[in-house]
Amino acid sequence: MDHRRRINELVSGIEGMGLDGAIIFGPENIHYLTGAPFVRGSYGKLLFVNKDGEASLIVSDLDYQEVSDTVNSAEIVKTDFMEKPLDRLRKIVKDSPRLGFEDGVISAALKEKIAGEFKLEPLRGLVERMRERKDAEEIAVIEKAQSINDRALEKAINNMKEGMSELEIAAELEYYLRKEGEESFAFETIVASGPRGVYPHGMPSTRKPSKGDSVVIDFGAKYGGYCSDMTRTLFFGNPDADARRAYEAVREAQEKAIENVSDGVSGKEVDAVARGILDRLGLGKYFVHGLGHGVGIEIHEAPVVGPSNENPLVPGNVITIEPGAYIPGRFGIRIEDLLVVEKGGKRDLTKFPRDLLVI
């Protein structure tokens, strides 16, 4: 990844805002700008970039070696034992400059703590806007993460059988995600069957699906610091006519929405395609969330693919398309693919088929 280019882009942004530099606290933004790895530790606590493009990544002595071995786009500054990153920043930054800060990341208490020493101005999502448009290297890594999803589900299905609990289904899938090379889970695996399928974020339980129950499985792998996201709805036993009709309706809504994804088309317009189909088929009131969201270093990023986003999609956006129908007391259905927006169209990164699948 060209982290130096990203830092230079940040510098252009802060210059345009009339700032002397920026303080970056968010671990996702630090990773994006420097490549500092996500590990359980306190490294990468604070990144300072001045208007001349000089970048200082302040880390604890515990993590200094790993970050030094990984990051070459910033000077690595080690705090002394028990020294806080802000204390070291005070030694680096002089003369009370005007600094941008991540208004969506820094707490009110932390802002108050540092506002007395620096003239702070909100960055207003500057780094997050940079992250919306993925470059070719980022897309390749996300595609790799998505291929891990495809292979893991294909293998896990072979071991799924009636009598297994939702927790066991999740365990099978997560085993193969690890075997296929993921670094960590992009989020907690969702497995929700039968009447629990109406919970869009339903965590696995001891419930054992059977007798035609739908099973909504939503999961993601993290690879190279980037996420993938995928949902498939399976059936344990032949579904009844209502569930079959609902599945085909959701699949049609998804496929038509995907056909309409292109640069220049807004998230609102794509959402309206899927929502219109489900409305026509009598399921619109059961589609209770937006059609999709951006995916990258975080599992939920901009842009939103939903009724609130009138901004056009642009090449490099990586988005989900995931219509659903949730019938209270009966079942839930959701199908989700991961796409990259390209000039004049899109490319579907998800290869696992959407056909109705009975276990």
mmCIF file of C-alpha atoms in Angstrom:
data_model
loop_
_atom_site.group_PDB
_atom_site.id
_atom_site.type_symbol
_atom_site.label_atom_id
_atom_site.label_comp_id
_atom_site.label_asym_id
_atom_site.label_seq_id
_atom_site.Cartn_x
_atom_site.Cartn_y
_atom_site.Cartn_z
ATOM 1 C CA MET A 1 0.000 0.000 0.000
ATOM 2 C CA ASP A 2 1.251 3.506 -0.835
ATOM 3 C CA HIS A 3 0.971 5.006 2.634
ATOM 4 C CA ARG A 4 3.198 7.938 1.757
ATOM 5 C CA ARG A 5 0.733 8.960 -0.943
ATOM 6 C CA ARG A 6 -2.085 8.812 1.598
ATOM 7 C CA ILE A 7 -0.192 11.003 4.042
ATOM 8 C CA ASN A 8 0.460 13.494 1.243
ATOM 9 C CA GLU A 9 -3.251 13.513 0.448
ATOM 10 C CA LEU A 10 -3.999 14.205 4.115
ATOM 11 C CA VAL A 11 -1.485 17.073 4.028
ATOM 12 C CA SER A 12 -3.272 18.583 1.015
ATOM 13 C CA GLY A 13 -6.525 18.379 2.932
ATOM 14 C CA ILE A 14 -5.241 20.051 6.078
ATOM 15 C CA GLU A 15 -3.523 22.768 4.021
ATOM 16 C CA GLY A 16 -6.830 23.442 2.313
ATOM 17 C CA MET A 17 -8.385 23.895 5.750
ATOM 18 C CA GLY A 18 -5.648 26.318 6.812
ATOM 19 C CA LEU A 19 -4.286 23.982 9.491
ATOM 20 C CA ASP A 20 -0.746 23.414 10.681
ATOM 21 C CA GLY A 21 -1.186 19.694 11.124
ATOM 22 C CA ALA A 22 -3.465 16.904 12.298
ATOM 23 C CA ILE A 23 -3.678 14.553 15.273
ATOM 24 C CA ILE A 24 -4.987 11.097 14.369
ATOM 25 C CA PHE A 25 -6.195 8.821 17.191
ATOM 26 C CA GLY A 26 -8.526 6.368 15.410
ATOM 27 C CA PRO A 27 -6.768 2.987 14.989
ATOM 28 C CA GLU A 28 -8.471 2.403 11.617
ATOM 29 C CA ASN A 29 -7.282 5.755 10.311
ATOM 30 C CA ILE A 30 -3.784 5.179 11.675
ATOM 31 C CA HIS A 31 -3.697 1.817 9.915
ATOM 32 C CA TYR A 32 -4.913 3.396 6.670
ATOM 33 C CA LEU A 33 -2.312 6.152 6.745
ATOM 34 C CA THR A 34 0.704 4.166 7.967
ATOM 35 C CA GLY A 35 0.009 0.438 7.753
ATOM 36 C CA ALA A 36 0.495 0.010 11.516
ATOM 37 C CA PRO A 37 -0.877 -3.488 12.213
ATOM 38 C CA PHE A 38 -3.911 -4.289 14.313
ATOM 39 C CA VAL A 39 -2.668 -6.329 17.254
ATOM 40 C CA ARG A 40 -3.744 -6.580 20.863
ATOM 41 C CA GLY A 41 -1.575 -3.895 22.280
ATOM 42 C CA SER A 42 -1.167 -0.214 22.760
ATOM 43 C CA TYR A 43 0.922 0.601 19.676
ATOM 44 C CA GLY A 44 -0.243 3.117 17.115
ATOM 45 C CA LYS A 45 -1.854 5.242 19.770
ATOM 46 C CA LEU A 46 -1.289 8.593 18.137
ATOM 47 C CA LEU A 47 -0.214 9.846 14.718
ATOM 48 C CA PHE A 48 0.849 13.457 14.200
ATOM 49 C CA VAL A 49 1.240 14.858 10.685
ATOM 50 C CA ASN A 50 2.348 18.439 10.117
ATOM 51 C CA LYS A 51 1.702 20.613 7.077
ATOM 52 C CA ASP A 52 5.173 19.814 5.719
ATOM 53 C CA GLY A 53 4.234 16.141 5.492
ATOM 54 C CA GLU A 54 6.353 15.022 8.432
ATOM 55 C CA ALA A 55 4.595 12.144 10.186
ATOM 56 C CA SER A 56 5.316 10.882 13.693
ATOM 57 C CA LEU A 57 3.684 7.691 14.963
ATOM 58 C CA ILE A 58 3.861 7.648 18.755
ATOM 59 C CA VAL A 59 3.772 4.148 20.241
ATOM 60 C CA SER A 60 4.485 2.462 23.535
ATOM 61 C CA ASP A 61 7.775 0.731 24.233
ATOM 62 C CA LEU A 62 5.825 -2.565 24.226
ATOM 63 C CA ASP A 63 4.993 -2.211 20.539
ATOM 64 C CA TYR A 64 7.916 -0.184 19.245
ATOM 65 C CA GLN A 65 9.740 -3.092 17.632
ATOM 66 C CA GLU A 66 6.730 -4.500 15.758
ATOM 67 C CA VAL A 67 5.664 -1.107 14.451
ATOM 68 C CA SER A 68 9.249 -0.272 13.478
ATOM 69 C CA ASP A 69 9.448 -3.502 11.499
ATOM 70 C CA THR A 70 6.165 -2.728 9.728
ATOM 71 C CA VAL A 71 5.877 1.013 9.111
ATOM 72 C CA ASN A 72 8.166 3.009 6.818
ATOM 73 C CA SER A 73 5.932 5.991 6.049
ATOM 74 C CA ALA A 74 6.345 7.742 9.404
ATOM 75 C CA GLU A 75 8.958 8.295 12.071
ATOM 76 C CA ILE A 76 8.312 5.850 14.926
ATOM 77 C CA VAL A 77 8.516 7.632 18.275
ATOM 78 C CA LYS A 78 8.723 5.485 21.399
ATOM 79 C CA THR A 79 7.217 6.712 24.631
ATOM 80 C CA ASP A 80 9.171 6.261 27.819
ATOM 81 C CA PHE A 81 7.969 3.790 30.431
ATOM 82 C CA MET A 82 4.568 4.957 31.743
ATOM 83 C CA GLU A 83 4.681 8.032 29.494
ATOM 84 C CA LYS A 84 1.410 8.783 27.713
ATOM 85 C CA PRO A 85 1.336 9.494 23.962
ATOM 86 C CA LEU A 86 -0.045 12.975 24.549
ATOM 87 C CA ASP A 87 2.866 13.768 26.840
ATOM 88 C CA ARG A 88 5.288 12.816 24.063
ATOM 89 C CA LEU A 89 3.258 14.845 21.545
ATOM 90 C CA ARG A 90 3.769 17.914 23.685
ATOM 91 C CA LYS A 91 7.517 17.484 23.241
ATOM 92 C CA ILE A 92 7.148 17.257 19.456
ATOM 93 C CA VAL A 93 4.641 20.044 18.803
ATOM 94 C CA LYS A 94 5.465 23.600 19.834
ATOM 95 C CA ASP A 95 3.976 27.081 19.572
ATOM 96 C CA SER A 96 0.272 26.179 19.982
ATOM 97 C CA PRO A 97 -0.477 25.430 16.303
ATOM 98 C CA ARG A 98 -3.886 24.989 14.694
ATOM 99 C CA LEU A 99 -4.407 21.246 14.466
ATOM 100 C CA GLY A 100 -7.138 19.147 12.961
ATOM 101 C CA PHE A 101 -8.632 16.409 15.092
ATOM 102 C CA GLU A 102 -11.015 13.532 14.382
ATOM 103 C CA ASP A 103 -14.277 14.921 15.682
ATOM 104 C CA GLY A 104 -15.943 11.537 15.115
ATOM 105 C CA VAL A 105 -13.290 9.700 17.151
ATOM 106 C CA ILE A 106 -12.037 11.870 20.006
ATOM 107 C CA SER A 107 -14.198 11.934 23.114
ATOM 108 C CA ALA A 108 -15.374 15.205 24.608
ATOM 109 C CA ALA A 109 -13.176 14.574 27.635
ATOM 110 C CA LEU A 110 -10.055 14.057 25.536
ATOM 111 C CA LYS A 111 -10.816 17.090 23.395
ATOM 112 C CA GLU A 112 -11.148 19.205 26.522
ATOM 113 C CA LYS A 113 -7.866 17.826 27.826
ATOM 114 C CA ILE A 114 -5.838 18.848 24.786
ATOM 115 C CA ALA A 115 -7.777 21.951 23.725
ATOM 116 C CA GLY A 116 -5.908 24.066 26.235
ATOM 117 C CA GLU A 117 -2.607 23.442 24.498
ATOM 118 C CA PHE A 118 -3.552 23.281 20.821
ATOM 119 C CA LYS A 119 -5.989 25.241 18.704
ATOM 120 C CA LEU A 120 -8.229 22.428 17.549
ATOM 121 C CA GLU A 121 -10.377 22.322 14.421
ATOM 122 C CA PRO A 122 -12.519 19.333 13.396
ATOM 123 C CA LEU A 123 -11.315 17.375 10.370
ATOM 124 C CA ARG A 124 -14.964 16.629 9.519
ATOM 125 C CA GLY A 125 -14.357 13.131 8.210
ATOM 126 C CA LEU A 126 -11.368 14.013 5.997
ATOM 127 C CA VAL A 127 -9.612 10.659 6.396
ATOM 128 C CA GLU A 128 -12.866 8.702 6.216
ATOM 129 C CA ARG A 129 -13.651 10.356 2.865
ATOM 130 C CA MET A 130 -10.227 9.336 1.611
ATOM 131 C CA ARG A 131 -10.987 5.766 2.642
ATOM 132 C CA GLU A 132 -14.250 5.617 0.658
ATOM 133 C CA ARG A 133 -12.488 5.240 -2.680
ATOM 134 C CA LYS A 134 -10.309 2.108 -2.673
ATOM 135 C CA ASP A 135 -7.267 1.808 -4.904
ATOM 136 C CA ALA A 136 -6.306 -1.322 -6.836
ATOM 137 C CA GLU A 137 -4.201 -2.740 -3.998
ATOM 138 C CA GLU A 138 -7.004 -2.348 -1.490
ATOM 139 C CA ILE A 139 -9.523 -3.945 -3.839
ATOM 140 C CA ALA A 140 -7.201 -6.908 -4.375
ATOM 141 C CA VAL A 141 -6.909 -7.469 -0.630
ATOM 142 C CA ILE A 142 -10.684 -7.194 -0.130
ATOM 143 C CA GLU A 143 -11.219 -9.631 -2.991
ATOM 144 C CA LYS A 144 -8.861 -12.069 -1.260
ATOM 145 C CA ALA A 145 -10.831 -11.699 1.973
ATOM 146 C CA GLN A 146 -14.062 -12.356 0.083
ATOM 147 C CA SER A 147 -12.620 -15.464 -1.568
ATOM 148 C CA ILE A 148 -11.912 -16.795 1.930
ATOM 149 C CA ASN A 149 -15.631 -16.355 2.681
ATOM 150 C CA ASP A 150 -16.657 -18.240 -0.452
ATOM 151 C CA ARG A 151 -14.375 -21.215 0.186
ATOM 152 C CA ALA A 152 -15.148 -21.411 3.905
ATOM 153 C CA LEU A 153 -18.912 -21.534 3.391
ATOM 154 C CA GLU A 154 -18.589 -24.106 0.618
ATOM 155 C CA LYS A 155 -16.601 -26.393 2.930
ATOM 156 C CA ALA A 156 -18.647 -25.733 6.074
ATOM 157 C CA ILE A 157 -21.922 -26.623 4.337
ATOM 158 C CA ASN A 158 -20.646 -30.161 3.809
ATOM 159 C CA ASN A 159 -20.571 -30.621 7.585
ATOM 160 C CA MET A 160 -23.892 -28.950 8.369
ATOM 161 C CA LYS A 161 -26.777 -31.272 9.197
ATOM 162 C CA GLU A 162 -30.087 -31.306 10.989
ATOM 163 C CA GLY A 163 -29.659 -31.518 14.742
ATOM 164 C CA MET A 164 -26.827 -28.984 14.863
ATOM 165 C CA SER A 165 -27.366 -25.834 16.883
ATOM 166 C CA GLU A 166 -26.810 -22.329 15.571
ATOM 167 C CA LEU A 167 -23.673 -22.213 17.715
ATOM 168 C CA GLU A 168 -22.348 -25.375 16.071
ATOM 169 C CA ILE A 169 -23.114 -23.987 12.608
ATOM 170 C CA ALA A 170 -21.147 -20.838 13.461
ATOM 171 C CA ALA A 171 -18.270 -22.934 14.808
ATOM 172 C CA GLU A 172 -18.056 -24.973 11.587
ATOM 173 C CA LEU A 173 -17.938 -21.834 9.480
ATOM 174 C CA GLU A 174 -15.422 -20.066 11.702
ATOM 175 C CA TYR A 175 -13.139 -23.112 11.656
ATOM 176 C CA TYR A 176 -12.939 -22.989 7.873
ATOM 177 C CA LEU A 177 -12.523 -19.207 7.819
ATOM 178 C CA ARG A 178 -9.384 -19.739 9.871
ATOM 179 C CA LYS A 179 -8.273 -22.690 7.766
ATOM 180 C CA GLU A 180 -8.673 -20.662 4.573
ATOM 181 C CA GLY A 181 -6.369 -17.942 5.844
ATOM 182 C CA GLU A 182 -8.323 -15.179 7.554
ATOM 183 C CA GLU A 183 -6.427 -13.103 10.118
ATOM 184 C CA SER A 184 -9.468 -12.415 12.270
ATOM 185 C CA PHE A 185 -13.239 -12.218 12.006
ATOM 186 C CA ALA A 186 -14.530 -9.017 10.426
ATOM 187 C CA PHE A 187 -17.391 -9.112 12.952
ATOM 188 C CA GLU A 188 -19.201 -11.587 15.176
ATOM 189 C CA THR A 189 -20.743 -14.303 13.010
ATOM 190 C CA ILE A 190 -24.538 -14.088 12.736
ATOM 191 C CA VAL A 191 -26.551 -17.321 12.653
ATOM 192 C CA ALA A 192 -30.299 -16.961 13.176
ATOM 193 C CA SER A 193 -32.784 -19.706 12.282
ATOM 194 C CA GLY A 194 -36.542 -20.096 12.005
ATOM 195 C CA PRO A 195 -38.411 -17.368 13.916
ATOM 196 C CA ARG A 196 -35.059 -16.021 15.177
ATOM 197 C CA GLY A 197 -34.228 -15.179 11.571
ATOM 198 C CA VAL A 198 -36.192 -11.951 11.961
ATOM 199 C CA TYR A 199 -33.283 -10.605 14.034
ATOM 200 C CA PRO A 200 -30.992 -9.022 11.407
ATOM 201 C CA HIS A 201 -28.107 -9.088 13.900
ATOM 202 C CA GLY A 202 -29.083 -12.306 15.668
ATOM 203 C CA MET A 203 -26.155 -13.951 17.449
ATOM 204 C CA PRO A 204 -25.960 -17.769 17.388
ATOM 205 C CA SER A 205 -27.960 -19.583 20.063
ATOM 206 C CA THR A 206 -28.533 -23.167 21.158
ATOM 207 C CA ARG A 207 -31.572 -23.389 18.851
ATOM 208 C CA LYS A 208 -31.444 -26.338 16.430
ATOM 209 C CA PRO A 209 -33.030 -25.588 13.031
ATOM 210 C CA SER A 210 -35.118 -28.306 11.384
ATOM 211 C CA LYS A 211 -38.279 -29.003 9.363
ATOM 212 C CA GLY A 212 -37.752 -26.397 6.654
ATOM 213 C CA ASP A 213 -36.359 -23.652 8.885
ATOM 214 C CA SER A 214 -34.472 -20.846 7.207
ATOM 215 C CA VAL A 215 -30.980 -20.159 8.561
ATOM 216 C CA VAL A 216 -29.544 -16.685 7.978
ATOM 217 C CA ILE A 217 -25.730 -16.806 8.062
ATOM 218 C CA ASP A 218 -23.897 -13.459 7.906
ATOM 219 C CA PHE A 219 -20.122 -13.475 8.295
ATOM 220 C CA GLY A 220 -16.892 -11.876 7.204
ATOM 221 C CA ALA A 221 -13.160 -12.464 7.113
ATOM 222 C CA LYS A 222 -10.413 -9.954 7.743
ATOM 223 C CA TYR A 223 -7.298 -10.245 5.615
ATOM 224 C CA GLY A 224 -4.469 -7.755 5.217
ATOM 225 C CA GLY A 225 -6.341 -5.383 7.519
ATOM 226 C CA TYR A 226 -9.446 -5.308 5.279
ATOM 227 C CA CYS A 227 -12.892 -6.857 5.714
ATOM 228 C CA SER A 228 -15.224 -8.943 3.615
ATOM 229 C CA ASP A 229 -18.957 -9.387 4.174
ATOM 230 C CA MET A 230 -21.415 -12.007 2.962
ATOM 231 C CA THR A 231 -24.861 -13.406 3.830
ATOM 232 C CA ARG A 232 -26.571 -16.520 2.591
ATOM 233 C CA THR A 233 -29.863 -18.009 3.763
ATOM 234 C CA LEU A 234 -29.991 -21.808 3.827
ATOM 235 C CA PHE A 235 -32.865 -24.151 4.655
ATOM 236 C CA PHE A 236 -32.685 -27.177 6.929
ATOM 237 C CA GLY A 237 -35.323 -29.260 5.172
ATOM 238 C CA ASN A 238 -37.603 -28.158 2.340
ATOM 239 C CA PRO A 239 -39.110 -24.707 2.943
ATOM 240 C CA ASP A 240 -42.840 -24.154 2.745
ATOM 241 C CA ALA A 241 -44.384 -22.195 -0.118
ATOM 242 C CA ASP A 242 -44.322 -18.853 1.718
ATOM 243 C CA ALA A 243 -40.649 -19.124 2.597
ATOM 244 C CA ARG A 244 -39.776 -20.223 -0.930
ATOM 245 C CA ARG A 245 -41.658 -17.255 -2.430
ATOM 246 C CA ALA A 246 -39.962 -14.866 -0.002
ATOM 247 C CA TYR A 247 -36.549 -16.264 -0.868
ATOM 248 C CA GLU A 248 -37.121 -15.842 -4.591
ATOM 249 C CA ALA A 249 -38.417 -12.305 -4.027
ATOM 250 C CA VAL A 250 -35.326 -11.311 -2.051
ATOM 251 C CA ARG A 251 -33.071 -12.895 -4.654
ATOM 252 C CA GLU A 252 -34.827 -11.003 -7.460
ATOM 253 C CA ALA A 253 -34.542 -7.749 -5.503
ATOM 254 C CA GLN A 254 -30.843 -8.307 -4.978
ATOM 255 C CA GLU A 255 -30.076 -9.282 -8.558
ATOM 256 C CA LYS A 256 -31.974 -6.311 -10.018
ATOM 257 C CA ALA A 257 -30.281 -3.939 -7.591
ATOM 258 C CA ILE A 258 -26.855 -5.313 -8.533
ATOM 259 C CA GLU A 259 -27.680 -4.771 -12.209
ATOM 260 C CA ASN A 260 -28.230 -1.077 -11.447
ATOM 261 C CA VAL A 261 -24.975 -0.487 -9.550
ATOM 262 C CA SER A 262 -22.655 1.833 -11.461
ATOM 263 C CA ASP A 263 -20.640 4.981 -10.970
ATOM 264 C CA GLY A 264 -22.860 8.045 -11.071
ATOM 265 C CA VAL A 265 -25.877 6.207 -9.624
ATOM 266 C CA SER A 266 -26.754 7.184 -6.061
ATOM 267 C CA GLY A 267 -27.118 4.828 -3.130
ATOM 268 C CA LYS A 268 -30.719 5.993 -2.863
ATOM 269 C CA GLU A 269 -31.460 4.972 -6.456
ATOM 270 C CA VAL A 270 -30.023 1.474 -6.035
ATOM 271 C CA ASP A 271 -31.933 1.009 -2.778
ATOM 272 C CA ALA A 272 -35.148 2.067 -4.522
ATOM 273 C CA VAL A 273 -34.771 -0.712 -7.105
ATOM 274 C CA ALA A 274 -34.702 -3.466 -4.480
ATOM 275 C CA ARG A 275 -37.310 -1.797 -2.295
ATOM 276 C CA GLY A 276 -39.655 -1.372 -5.257
ATOM 277 C CA ILE A 277 -39.502 -5.079 -6.110
ATOM 278 C CA LEU A 278 -40.189 -6.137 -2.532
ATOM 279 C CA ASP A 279 -43.047 -3.634 -2.323
ATOM 280 C CA ARG A 280 -44.557 -5.057 -5.519
ATOM 281 C CA LEU A 281 -44.333 -8.579 -4.136
ATOM 282 C CA GLY A 282 -45.941 -7.613 -0.831
ATOM 283 C CA LEU A 283 -42.776 -7.799 1.270
ATOM 284 C CA GLY A 284 -41.744 -4.154 1.390
ATOM 285 C CA LYS A 285 -42.835 -3.624 4.985
ATOM 286 C CA TYR A 286 -40.608 -6.533 6.036
ATOM 287 C CA PHE A 287 -37.470 -4.956 4.549
ATOM 288 C CA VAL A 288 -36.393 -3.050 7.651
ATOM 289 C CA HIS A 289 -32.879 -1.786 6.840
ATOM 290 C CA GLY A 290 -30.947 -0.065 4.094
ATOM 291 C CA LEU A 291 -29.778 -2.013 1.083
ATOM 292 C CA GLY A 292 -26.077 -1.881 1.846
ATOM 293 C CA HIS A 293 -22.982 -0.126 3.107
ATOM 294 C CA GLY A 294 -19.353 0.435 2.316
ATOM 295 C CA VAL A 295 -16.732 -2.094 3.419
ATOM 296 C CA GLY A 296 -13.006 -1.634 3.928
ATOM 297 C CA ILE A 297 -10.784 -1.435 6.984
ATOM 298 C CA GLU A 298 -14.048 -1.354 8.947
ATOM 299 C CA ILE A 299 -17.026 -3.567 8.235
ATOM 300 C CA HIS A 300 -19.322 -0.528 8.034
ATOM 301 C CA GLU A 301 -17.929 2.445 6.155
ATOM 302 C CA ALA A 302 -19.229 5.049 3.755
ATOM 303 C CA PRO A 303 -20.922 5.130 1.353
ATOM 304 C CA VAL A 304 -24.364 4.122 2.538
ATOM 305 C CA VAL A 305 -26.531 2.337 -0.024
ATOM 306 C CA GLY A 306 -29.899 3.424 1.256
ATOM 307 C CA PRO A 307 -32.716 5.975 1.093
ATOM 308 C CA SER A 308 -30.654 8.677 2.828
ATOM 309 C CA ASN A 309 -27.732 8.811 0.377
ATOM 310 C CA GLU A 310 -28.274 10.927 -2.715
ATOM 311 C CA ASN A 311 -24.561 11.132 -3.528
ATOM 312 C CA PRO A 312 -23.378 9.238 -6.618
ATOM 313 C CA LEU A 313 -21.299 6.110 -6.270
ATOM 314 C CA VAL A 314 -17.767 6.453 -7.638
ATOM 315 C CA PRO A 315 -15.198 3.959 -8.964
ATOM 316 C CA GLY A 316 -13.364 2.370 -6.063
ATOM 317 C CA ASN A 317 -16.360 2.207 -3.729
ATOM 318 C CA VAL A 318 -16.696 -1.284 -2.248
ATOM 319 C CA ILE A 319 -20.280 -1.897 -1.155
ATOM 320 C CA THR A 320 -22.687 -4.592 -0.055
ATOM 321 C CA ILE A 321 -26.054 -5.278 -1.640
ATOM 322 C CA GLU A 322 -28.158 -7.109 0.953
ATOM 323 C CA PRO A 323 -31.963 -6.917 0.754
ATOM 324 C CA GLY A 324 -33.929 -8.881 3.318
ATOM 325 C CA ALA A 325 -37.415 -9.843 4.407
ATOM 326 C CA TYR A 326 -38.166 -10.585 8.057
ATOM 327 C CA ILE A 327 -41.588 -12.080 8.779
ATOM 328 C CA PRO A 328 -42.304 -11.928 12.541
ATOM 329 C CA GLY A 329 -42.968 -15.338 14.049
ATOM 330 C CA ARG A 330 -42.029 -17.132 10.838
ATOM 331 C CA PHE A 331 -38.613 -16.644 9.239
ATOM 332 C CA GLY A 332 -36.003 -14.244 7.953
ATOM 333 C CA ILE A 333 -34.338 -14.104 4.537
ATOM 334 C CA ARG A 334 -31.249 -12.099 3.549
ATOM 335 C CA ILE A 335 -28.817 -12.452 0.635
ATOM 336 C CA GLU A 336 -25.671 -10.318 0.516
ATOM 337 C CA ASP A 337 -22.922 -9.871 -2.057
ATOM 338 C CA LEU A 338 -19.859 -7.619 -2.015
ATOM 339 C CA LEU A 339 -19.260 -5.421 -5.084
ATOM 340 C CA VAL A 340 -16.674 -2.946 -6.295
ATOM 341 C CA VAL A 341 -17.968 0.014 -8.288
ATOM 342 C CA GLU A 342 -16.094 0.536 -11.555
ATOM 343 C CA LYS A 343 -16.305 3.084 -14.338
ATOM 344 C CA GLY A 344 -19.463 2.274 -16.223
ATOM 345 C CA GLY A 345 -20.495 -0.606 -13.989
ATOM 346 C CA LYS A 346 -19.439 -2.887 -11.146
ATOM 347 C CA ARG A 347 -17.777 -6.196 -10.387
ATOM 348 C CA ASP A 348 -19.238 -8.758 -7.992
ATOM 349 C CA LEU A 349 -16.529 -10.042 -5.648
ATOM 350 C CA THR A 350 -18.811 -12.763 -4.235
ATOM 351 C CA LYS A 351 -18.748 -16.063 -6.114
ATOM 352 C CA PHE A 352 -20.904 -18.300 -3.918
ATOM 353 C CA PRO A 353 -24.208 -18.964 -5.739
ATOM 354 C CA ARG A 354 -27.523 -17.444 -4.696
ATOM 355 C CA ASP A 355 -29.633 -20.495 -5.522
ATOM 356 C CA LEU A 356 -31.993 -21.729 -2.843
ATOM 357 C CA LEU A 357 -30.026 -24.319 -0.883
ATOM 358 C CA VAL A 358 -31.560 -27.091 1.228
ATOM 359 C CA ILE A 359 -29.393 -28.935 3.764
#
